[in-house]
Coordinates of C-alpha atoms in Angstrom, one line a residue:
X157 CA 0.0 0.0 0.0
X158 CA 1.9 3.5 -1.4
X159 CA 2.7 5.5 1.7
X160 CA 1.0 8.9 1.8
X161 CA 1.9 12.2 4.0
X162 CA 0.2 12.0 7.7
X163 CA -2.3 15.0 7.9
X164 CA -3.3 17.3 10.6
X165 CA -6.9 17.8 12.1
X166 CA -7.9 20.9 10.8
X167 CA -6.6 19.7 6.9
X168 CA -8.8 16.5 7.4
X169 CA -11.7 18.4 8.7
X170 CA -10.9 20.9 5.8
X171 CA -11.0 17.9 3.5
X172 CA -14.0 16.7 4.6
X173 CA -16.3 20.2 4.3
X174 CA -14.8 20.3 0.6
X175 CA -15.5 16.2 -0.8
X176 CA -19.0 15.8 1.1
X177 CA -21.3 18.3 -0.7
X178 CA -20.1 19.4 -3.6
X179 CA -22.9 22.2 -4.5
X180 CA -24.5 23.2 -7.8
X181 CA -27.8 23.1 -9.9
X182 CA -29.1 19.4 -9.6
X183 CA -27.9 17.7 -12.6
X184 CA -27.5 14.5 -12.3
X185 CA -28.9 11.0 -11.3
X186 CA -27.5 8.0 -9.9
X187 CA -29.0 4.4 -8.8
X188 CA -27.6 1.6 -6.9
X189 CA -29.8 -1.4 -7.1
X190 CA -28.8 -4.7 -5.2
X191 CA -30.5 -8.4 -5.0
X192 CA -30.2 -11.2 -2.8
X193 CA -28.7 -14.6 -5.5
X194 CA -30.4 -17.9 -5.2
X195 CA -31.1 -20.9 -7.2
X196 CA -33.8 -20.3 -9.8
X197 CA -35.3 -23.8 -8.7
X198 CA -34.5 -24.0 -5.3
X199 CA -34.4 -20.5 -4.0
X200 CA -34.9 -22.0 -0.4
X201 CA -31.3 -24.1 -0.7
X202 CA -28.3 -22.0 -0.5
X203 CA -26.4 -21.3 -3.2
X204 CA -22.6 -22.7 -2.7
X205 CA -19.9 -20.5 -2.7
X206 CA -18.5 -21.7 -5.7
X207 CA -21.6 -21.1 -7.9
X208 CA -21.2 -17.0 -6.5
X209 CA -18.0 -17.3 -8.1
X210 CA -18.6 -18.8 -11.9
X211 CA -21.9 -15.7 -11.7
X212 CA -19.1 -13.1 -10.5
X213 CA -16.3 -14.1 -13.6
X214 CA -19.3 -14.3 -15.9
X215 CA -20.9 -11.1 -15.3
X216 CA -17.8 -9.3 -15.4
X217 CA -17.0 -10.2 -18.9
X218 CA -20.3 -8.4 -20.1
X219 CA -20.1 -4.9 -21.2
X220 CA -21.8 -3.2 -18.8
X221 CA -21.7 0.6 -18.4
X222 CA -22.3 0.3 -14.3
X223 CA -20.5 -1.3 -12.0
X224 CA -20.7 -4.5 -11.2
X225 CA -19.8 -6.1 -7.2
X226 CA -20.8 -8.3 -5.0
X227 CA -21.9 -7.7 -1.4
X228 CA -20.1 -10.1 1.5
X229 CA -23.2 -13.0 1.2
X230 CA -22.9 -12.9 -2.5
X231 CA -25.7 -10.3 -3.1
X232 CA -25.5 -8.5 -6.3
X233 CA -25.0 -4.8 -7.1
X234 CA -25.3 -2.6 -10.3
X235 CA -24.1 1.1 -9.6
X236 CA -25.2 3.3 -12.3
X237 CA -22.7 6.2 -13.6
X238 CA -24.0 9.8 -12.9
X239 CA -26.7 9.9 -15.4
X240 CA -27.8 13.5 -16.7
X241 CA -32.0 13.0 -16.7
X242 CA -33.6 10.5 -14.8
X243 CA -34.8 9.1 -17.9
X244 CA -31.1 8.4 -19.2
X245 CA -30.6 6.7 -15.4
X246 CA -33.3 4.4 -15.8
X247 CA -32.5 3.6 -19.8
X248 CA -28.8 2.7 -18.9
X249 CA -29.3 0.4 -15.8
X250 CA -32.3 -1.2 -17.9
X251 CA -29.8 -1.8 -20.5
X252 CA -27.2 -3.7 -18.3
X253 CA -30.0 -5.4 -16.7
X254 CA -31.3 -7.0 -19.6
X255 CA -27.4 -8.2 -20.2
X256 CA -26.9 -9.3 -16.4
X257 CA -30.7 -11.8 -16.3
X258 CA -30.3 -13.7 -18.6
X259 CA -26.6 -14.7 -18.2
X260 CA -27.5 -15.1 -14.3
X261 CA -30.6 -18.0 -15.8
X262 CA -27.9 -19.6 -17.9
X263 CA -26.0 -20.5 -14.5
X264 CA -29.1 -21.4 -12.8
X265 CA -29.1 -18.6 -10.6
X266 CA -32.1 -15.9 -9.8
X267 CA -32.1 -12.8 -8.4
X268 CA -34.8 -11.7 -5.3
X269 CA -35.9 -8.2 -4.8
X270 CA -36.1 -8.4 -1.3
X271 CA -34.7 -6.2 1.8
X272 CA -33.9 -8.6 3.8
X273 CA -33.3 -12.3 2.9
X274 CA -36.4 -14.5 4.3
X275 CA -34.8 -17.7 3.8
X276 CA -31.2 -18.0 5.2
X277 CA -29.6 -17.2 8.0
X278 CA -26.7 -14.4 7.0
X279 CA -23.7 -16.9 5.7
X280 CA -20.7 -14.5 4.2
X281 CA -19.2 -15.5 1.2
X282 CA -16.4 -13.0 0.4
X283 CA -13.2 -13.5 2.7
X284 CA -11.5 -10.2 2.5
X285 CA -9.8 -8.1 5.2
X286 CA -12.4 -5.5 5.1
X287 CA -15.1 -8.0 5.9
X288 CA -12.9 -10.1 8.1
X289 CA -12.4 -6.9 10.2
X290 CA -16.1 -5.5 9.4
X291 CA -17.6 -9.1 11.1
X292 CA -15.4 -8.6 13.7
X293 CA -16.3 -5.0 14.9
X294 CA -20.2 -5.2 15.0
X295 CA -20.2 -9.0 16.5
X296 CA -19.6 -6.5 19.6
X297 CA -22.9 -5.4 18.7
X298 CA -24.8 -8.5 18.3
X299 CA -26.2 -10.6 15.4
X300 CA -27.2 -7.7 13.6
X301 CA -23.9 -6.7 11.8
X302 CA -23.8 -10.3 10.0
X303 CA -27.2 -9.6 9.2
X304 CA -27.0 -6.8 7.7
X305 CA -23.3 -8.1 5.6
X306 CA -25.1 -10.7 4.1
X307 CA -28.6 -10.8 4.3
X308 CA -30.0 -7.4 3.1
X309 CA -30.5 -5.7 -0.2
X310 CA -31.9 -1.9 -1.3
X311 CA -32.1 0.5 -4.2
X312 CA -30.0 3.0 -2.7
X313 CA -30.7 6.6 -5.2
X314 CA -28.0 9.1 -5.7
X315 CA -28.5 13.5 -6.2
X316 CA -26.9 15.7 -6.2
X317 CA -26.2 17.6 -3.0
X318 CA -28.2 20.9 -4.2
X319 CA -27.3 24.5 -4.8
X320 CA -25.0 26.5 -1.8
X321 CA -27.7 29.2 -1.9
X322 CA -31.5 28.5 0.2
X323 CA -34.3 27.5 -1.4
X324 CA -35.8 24.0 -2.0
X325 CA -33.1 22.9 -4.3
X326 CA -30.5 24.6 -1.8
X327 CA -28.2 22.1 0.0
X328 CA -29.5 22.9 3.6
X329 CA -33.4 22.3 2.4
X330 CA -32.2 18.7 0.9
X331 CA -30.7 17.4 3.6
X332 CA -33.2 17.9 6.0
X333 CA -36.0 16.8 3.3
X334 CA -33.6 14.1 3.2
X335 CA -34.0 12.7 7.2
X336 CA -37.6 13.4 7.1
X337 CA -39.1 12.4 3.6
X338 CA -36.6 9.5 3.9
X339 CA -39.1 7.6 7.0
X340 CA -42.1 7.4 4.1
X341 CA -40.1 6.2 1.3
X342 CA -38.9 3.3 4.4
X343 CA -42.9 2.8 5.2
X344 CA -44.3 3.3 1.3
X345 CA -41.6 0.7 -0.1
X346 CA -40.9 -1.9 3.2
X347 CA -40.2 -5.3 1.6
X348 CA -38.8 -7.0 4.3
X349 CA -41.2 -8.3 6.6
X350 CA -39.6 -12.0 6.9
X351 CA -36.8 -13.6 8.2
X352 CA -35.8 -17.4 8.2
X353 CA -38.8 -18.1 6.9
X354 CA -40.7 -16.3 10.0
X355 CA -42.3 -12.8 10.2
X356 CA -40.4 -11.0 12.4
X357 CA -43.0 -8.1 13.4
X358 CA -41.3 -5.7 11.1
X359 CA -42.6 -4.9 8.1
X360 CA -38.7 -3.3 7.0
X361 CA -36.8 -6.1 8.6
X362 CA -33.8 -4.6 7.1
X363 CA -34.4 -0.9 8.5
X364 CA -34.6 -2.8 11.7
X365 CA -31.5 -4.3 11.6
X366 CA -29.5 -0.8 11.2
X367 CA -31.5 0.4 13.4
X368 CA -29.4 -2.4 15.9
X369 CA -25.9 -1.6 14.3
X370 CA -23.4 0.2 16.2
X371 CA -25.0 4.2 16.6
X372 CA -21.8 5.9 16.2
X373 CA -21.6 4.6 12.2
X374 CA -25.6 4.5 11.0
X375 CA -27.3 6.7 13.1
X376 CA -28.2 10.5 10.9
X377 CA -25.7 12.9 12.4
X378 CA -27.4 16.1 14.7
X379 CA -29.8 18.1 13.4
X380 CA -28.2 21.7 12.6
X381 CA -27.6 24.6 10.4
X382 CA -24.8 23.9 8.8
X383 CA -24.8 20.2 7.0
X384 CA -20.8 20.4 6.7
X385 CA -19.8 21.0 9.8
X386 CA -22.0 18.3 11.4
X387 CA -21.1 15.6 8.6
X388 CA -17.3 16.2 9.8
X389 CA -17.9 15.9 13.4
X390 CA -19.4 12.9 12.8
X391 CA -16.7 11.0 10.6
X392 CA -14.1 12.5 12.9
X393 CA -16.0 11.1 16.0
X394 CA -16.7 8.1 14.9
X395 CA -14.6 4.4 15.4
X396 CA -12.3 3.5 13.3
X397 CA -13.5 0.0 11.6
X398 CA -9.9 -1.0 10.5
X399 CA -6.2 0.0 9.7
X400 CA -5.5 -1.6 6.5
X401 CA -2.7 -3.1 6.1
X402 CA -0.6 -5.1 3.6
X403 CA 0.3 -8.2 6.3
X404 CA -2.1 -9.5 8.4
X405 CA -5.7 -8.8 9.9
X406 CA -7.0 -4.9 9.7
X407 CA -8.0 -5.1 13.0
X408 CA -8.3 -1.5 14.9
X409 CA -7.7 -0.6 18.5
X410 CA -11.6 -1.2 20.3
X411 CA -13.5 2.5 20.8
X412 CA -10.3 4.6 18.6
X413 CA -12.2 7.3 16.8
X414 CA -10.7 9.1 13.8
X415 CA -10.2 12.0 15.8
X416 CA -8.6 10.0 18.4
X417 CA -6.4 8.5 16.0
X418 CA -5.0 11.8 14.3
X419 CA -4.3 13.2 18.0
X420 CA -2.4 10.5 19.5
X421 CA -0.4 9.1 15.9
X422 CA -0.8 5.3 16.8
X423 CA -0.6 3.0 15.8
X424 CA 0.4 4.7 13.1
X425 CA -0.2 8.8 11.7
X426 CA -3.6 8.8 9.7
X427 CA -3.7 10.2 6.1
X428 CA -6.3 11.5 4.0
X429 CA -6.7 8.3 2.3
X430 CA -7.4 6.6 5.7
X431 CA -10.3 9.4 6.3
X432 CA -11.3 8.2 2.6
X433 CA -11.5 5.1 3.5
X434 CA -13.1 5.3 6.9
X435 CA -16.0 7.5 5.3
X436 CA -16.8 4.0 3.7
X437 CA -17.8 1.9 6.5
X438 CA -20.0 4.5 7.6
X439 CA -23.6 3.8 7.4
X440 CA -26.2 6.6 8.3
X441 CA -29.4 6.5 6.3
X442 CA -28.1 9.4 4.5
X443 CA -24.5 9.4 3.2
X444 CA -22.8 12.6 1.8
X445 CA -20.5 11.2 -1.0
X446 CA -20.0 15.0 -3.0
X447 CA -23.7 14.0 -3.7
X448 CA -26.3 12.6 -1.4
X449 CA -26.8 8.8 -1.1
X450 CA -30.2 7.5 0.1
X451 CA -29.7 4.5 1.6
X452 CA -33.1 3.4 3.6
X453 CA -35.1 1.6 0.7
X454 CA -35.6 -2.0 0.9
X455 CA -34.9 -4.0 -2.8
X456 CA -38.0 -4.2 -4.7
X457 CA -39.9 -7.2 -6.1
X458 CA -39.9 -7.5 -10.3
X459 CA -37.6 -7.0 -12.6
X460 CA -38.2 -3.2 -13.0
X461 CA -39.4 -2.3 -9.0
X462 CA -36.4 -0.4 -8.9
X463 CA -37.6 2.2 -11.1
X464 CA -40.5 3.3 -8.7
X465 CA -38.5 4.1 -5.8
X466 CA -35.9 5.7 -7.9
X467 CA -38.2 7.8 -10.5
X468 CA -40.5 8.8 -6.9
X469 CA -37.2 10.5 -5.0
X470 CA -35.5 11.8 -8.2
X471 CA -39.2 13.9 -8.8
X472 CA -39.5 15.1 -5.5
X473 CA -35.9 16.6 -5.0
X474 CA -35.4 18.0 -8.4
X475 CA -38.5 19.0 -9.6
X476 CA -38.4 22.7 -8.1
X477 CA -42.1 23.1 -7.7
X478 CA -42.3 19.1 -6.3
X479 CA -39.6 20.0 -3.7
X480 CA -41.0 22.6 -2.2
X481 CA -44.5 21.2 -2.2
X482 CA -43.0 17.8 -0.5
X483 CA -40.9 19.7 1.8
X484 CA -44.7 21.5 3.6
X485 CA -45.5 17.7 3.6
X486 CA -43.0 16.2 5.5
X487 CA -41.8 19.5 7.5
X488 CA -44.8 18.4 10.2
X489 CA -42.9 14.7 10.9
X490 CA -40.2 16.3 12.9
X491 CA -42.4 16.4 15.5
X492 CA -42.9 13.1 15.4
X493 CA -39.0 12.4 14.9
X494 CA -38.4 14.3 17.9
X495 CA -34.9 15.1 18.9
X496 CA -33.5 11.9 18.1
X497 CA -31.6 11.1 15.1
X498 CA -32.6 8.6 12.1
X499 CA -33.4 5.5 12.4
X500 CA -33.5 5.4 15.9
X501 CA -36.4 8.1 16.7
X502 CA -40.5 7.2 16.5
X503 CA -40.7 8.2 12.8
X504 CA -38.5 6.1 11.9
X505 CA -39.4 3.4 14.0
X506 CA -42.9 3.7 13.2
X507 CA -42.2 3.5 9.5
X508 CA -39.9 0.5 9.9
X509 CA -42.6 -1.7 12.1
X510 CA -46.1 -0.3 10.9
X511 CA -45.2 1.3 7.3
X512 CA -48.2 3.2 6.2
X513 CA -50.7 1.4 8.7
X514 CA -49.3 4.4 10.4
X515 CA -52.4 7.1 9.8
X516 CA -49.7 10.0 9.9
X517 CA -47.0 8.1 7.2
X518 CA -49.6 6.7 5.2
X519 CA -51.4 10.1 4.6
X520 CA -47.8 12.0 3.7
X521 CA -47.0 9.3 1.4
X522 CA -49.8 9.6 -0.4
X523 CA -49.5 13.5 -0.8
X524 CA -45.9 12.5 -2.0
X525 CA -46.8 10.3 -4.5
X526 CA -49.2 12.5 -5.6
X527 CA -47.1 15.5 -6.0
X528 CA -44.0 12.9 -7.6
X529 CA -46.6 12.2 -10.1
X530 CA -47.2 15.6 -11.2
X531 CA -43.3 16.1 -11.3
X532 CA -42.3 13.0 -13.4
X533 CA -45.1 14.6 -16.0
X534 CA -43.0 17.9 -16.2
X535 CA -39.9 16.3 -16.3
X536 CA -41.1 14.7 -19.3
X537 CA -40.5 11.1 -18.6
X538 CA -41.4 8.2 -20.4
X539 CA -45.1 7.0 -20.3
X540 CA -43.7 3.9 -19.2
X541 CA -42.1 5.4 -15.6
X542 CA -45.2 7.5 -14.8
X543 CA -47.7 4.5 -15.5
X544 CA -45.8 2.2 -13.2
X545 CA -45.6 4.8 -10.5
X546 CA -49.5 5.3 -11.1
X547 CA -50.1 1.4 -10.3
X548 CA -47.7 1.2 -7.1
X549 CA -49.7 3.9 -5.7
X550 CA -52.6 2.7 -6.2
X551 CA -52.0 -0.8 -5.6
X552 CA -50.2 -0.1 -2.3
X553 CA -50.2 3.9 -1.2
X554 CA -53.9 4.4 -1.8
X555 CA -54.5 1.2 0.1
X556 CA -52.2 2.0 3.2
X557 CA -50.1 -0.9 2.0
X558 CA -46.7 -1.8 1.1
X559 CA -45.1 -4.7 -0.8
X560 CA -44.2 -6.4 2.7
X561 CA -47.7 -6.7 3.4
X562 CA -48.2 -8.8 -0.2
X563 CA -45.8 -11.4 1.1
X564 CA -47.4 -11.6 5.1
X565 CA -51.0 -12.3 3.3
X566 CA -49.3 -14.8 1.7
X567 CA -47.8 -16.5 4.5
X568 CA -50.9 -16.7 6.1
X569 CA -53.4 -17.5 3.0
X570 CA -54.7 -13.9 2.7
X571 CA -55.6 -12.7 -1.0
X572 CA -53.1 -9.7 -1.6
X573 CA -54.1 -6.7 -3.6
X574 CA -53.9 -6.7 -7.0
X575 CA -53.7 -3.8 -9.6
X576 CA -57.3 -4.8 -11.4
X577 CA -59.0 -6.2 -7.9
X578 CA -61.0 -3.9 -5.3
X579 CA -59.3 -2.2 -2.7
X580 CA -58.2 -4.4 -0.4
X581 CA -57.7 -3.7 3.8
X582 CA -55.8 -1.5 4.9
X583 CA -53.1 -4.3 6.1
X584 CA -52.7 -6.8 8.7
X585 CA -50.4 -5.3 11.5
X586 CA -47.5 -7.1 12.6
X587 CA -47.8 -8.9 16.3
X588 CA -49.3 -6.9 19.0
X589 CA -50.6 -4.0 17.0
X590 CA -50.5 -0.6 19.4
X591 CA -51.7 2.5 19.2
X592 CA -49.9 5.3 17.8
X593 CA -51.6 8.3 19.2
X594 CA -55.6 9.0 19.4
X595 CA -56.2 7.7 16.0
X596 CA -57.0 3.9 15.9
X597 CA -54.7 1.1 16.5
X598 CA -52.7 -0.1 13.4
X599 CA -54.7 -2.6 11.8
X600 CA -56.7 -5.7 13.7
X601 CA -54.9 -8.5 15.1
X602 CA -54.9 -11.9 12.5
X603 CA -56.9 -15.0 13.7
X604 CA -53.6 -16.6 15.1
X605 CA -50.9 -14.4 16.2
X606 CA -48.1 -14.1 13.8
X607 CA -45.1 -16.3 15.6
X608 CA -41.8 -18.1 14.9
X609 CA -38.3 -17.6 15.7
X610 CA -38.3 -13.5 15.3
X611 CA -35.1 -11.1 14.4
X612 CA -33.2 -10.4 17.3
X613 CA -34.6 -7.0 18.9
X614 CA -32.7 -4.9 21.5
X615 CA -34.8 -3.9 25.0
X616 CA -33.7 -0.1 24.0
X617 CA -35.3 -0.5 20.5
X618 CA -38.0 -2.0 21.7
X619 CA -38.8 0.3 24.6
X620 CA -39.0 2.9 22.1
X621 CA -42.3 1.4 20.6
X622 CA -44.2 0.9 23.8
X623 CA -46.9 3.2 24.3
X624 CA -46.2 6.9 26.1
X625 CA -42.9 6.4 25.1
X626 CA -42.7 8.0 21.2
X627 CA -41.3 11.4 22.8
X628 CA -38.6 10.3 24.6

């Protein structure tokens, strides 16, 4: 590893104000799309090792435009390049996708649109340092860390950080909209509601299981004026994962922050390619990367449910007219929110366990939806995008539903929505269904109570759900 120049505190912090939010007129669009790999006829066996390998060599011979990786338990990922419409976004990673299916069905392999995989327990299939010494630090944290390595997937969608000046497309304006519209698109598109073949009570198993992580790397930083200044307080503050190394295990001193690290020089003086590299093992919902990561959606089912979730945010953040209208939407959650940061305040939480059973979320996501669909008209994209938008909301956001809530009525023999059926109900609630506020509970319990071997749930997280407790 080339040796680089060890830096002070004030050039690192320096560094960090000028690489996270690189400011402008919102230009361009960006997708990262993930899916969890199984056998095409046996998606409940797990697929060996070796298989992950022969898909891995044969996808990267194809001439794909976006990057191609794998995730730790061999989950998939295509990262788009910086696209300049959100048309041209969804037309390139369509392109590679209709490249990467059918060479994935000549190996036998499928891939699931699910957050959170709801057959297997998390089994890691890469062995590299950085996942040898990610394992290592959250197992000090519980289950969830392995969890999260190798049993998750999202559509993660990438914009640009915004304009330095105010206004709705200005940089402070998005990164609030950010935290708070961020808790509907969790509720309106929760895919995730099993685990080992069990409900686990949460309808965004996968939210919940950040939710457990290690706060220091995935909680939002604090709420404040000035987005710069907070985002490099937090990297700074934050443990180091791992020293990288060419010889050995990366393993890191246990509780060394950054900060720590450039004050004392040991093991070794930091550079700015350390702070580079510790920026990526953190994990907030929202990640400044010079643009703004989105990181809370759960995969979506179907070939093309990506495009939903992406073609919904990209409207509402840089559509002037949308962004200001969503913004007097989701302005009122922060009371809900609270002081806490995401995921770990009731918003959040609500949106992660009830979705839009939740009278408040389901209500703001439908005036988001509405207002997305009024944007993706003047942004003149394809027929196509707007008309599947049109059917997910009202298949599931007019409905107070969410795609998890398709795959709990069909765990327990319940007809699920469909686009040409009536309206369905509103949604069954997860296990011991509570009240949120006045309004009614979430939904009525099922005839037998939904049981089985659930995720792991810490008492704090927990606590935070009981009722009387939301403000805390």
């Amino acid at each position: 590893m080339p040796a680089r120049p060890s830096v002070t505190e004030a050039e690192l912090e320096a560094h960090l104000r000028g690489i996270c939010f690189k400011t402008g007129p919102p230009r361009r669009t960006g997708v990262e799309i993930e899916w969890l790999v199984h056998d095409a006829h046996h998606p409940r066996c797990p697929v060996d090792p070796a298989r992950h390998r022969e898909a891995a060599a044969a996808l990267r011979a194809l001439p794909l435009r976006s990057a191609l990786t794998f995730e730790p338990g061999g989950q998939l990922e295509l990262s788009s390049l910086p696209a300049t419409s959100l048309t041209a976004c969804i037309e390139a990673v369509s392109a590679d996708l209709a490249l990467v299916r059918p060479a994935m069905r000549e190996l036998g392999l499928g891939m699931a649109g699910h957050g959170h995989n709801p057959w297997h327990p998390p089994r890691r299939v890469l062995i590299e340092p950085r996942y040898d010494a990610m394992e290592a630090y959250f197992d000090r944290w519980g289950p969830a860390g392995r969890s999260m390595m190798c049993g998750t997937a999202s559509v993660q969608v990438c914009l640009d950080a915004g304009q330095e000046e105010p206004g709705p497309l200005g940089l402070g304006r998005r990164w609030r909209l950010a935290h708070l519209l961020g808790a509907v698109l969790v509720a309106a598109f929760a895919n995730s509601p099993v685990s080992e073949g069990c409900p686990t009570g949460y309808r965004s198993t996968r939210q919940l299981v950040w939710s457990q992580m290690d706060p220091a790397r995935t909680l939002a930083p604090p709420d404040g004026p000035d987005p710069r200044a907070a985002w490099a307080a937090y990297v700074l503050d934050a443990p180091v994962m791992c020293l990288r190394g060419d010889d050995g295990p990366w393993d890191a001193p246990e509780g060394l922050t950054f900060r720590d690290w450039v004050r004392t020089g040991a093991p070794r003086p930091p550079t700015e390619e350390d702070l580079d590299y510790h920026v990526t093992t953190l994990f907030p919902p929202v990640r400044p990367r010079g643009h703004l990561e989105l990181r809370m959606i759960d995969a979506q089912p179907g070939d093309s449910g990506w495009v939903v979730p992406l073609a919904v945010t990209a409207a509402l953040f840089d559509d002037p007219e949308a962004a200001e209208s969503v913004y007097r939407v989701v302005k009122p959650l922060a009371e809900t929110a609270g002081a806490r940061p995401a995921p770990r305040n009731p918003l959040w939480r609500h949106a992660t366990r009830a979705a839009l059973t939740d009278p408040e979320l389901r209500a703001a996501a439908l005036a988001c939806f509405t207002i997305a669909q009024e944007a993706l008209a003047r942004l003149d994209v394809p027929a196509g995008v707007r008309g599947a938008v049109a059917r997910f909301t009202e298949r599931y956001v007019a409905r107070g539903r969410c795609p998890a809530d398709d795959l709990l009525d069909g765990a327990y023999g319940e007809p699920s929505a469909t686009d040409e059926g009536p309206p369905g109900p509103v949604g069954t609630a997860p296990p011991e269904p509570r009240t949120l506020s006045s309004a009614a509970p979430l939904g009525a319990s099922p005839a037998a109570p939904r049981t089985g071997p659930a995720h792991p749930v810490d008492a704090a997280y927990e606590d935070q759900l009981t009722p009387g407790k939301d403000s805390l």
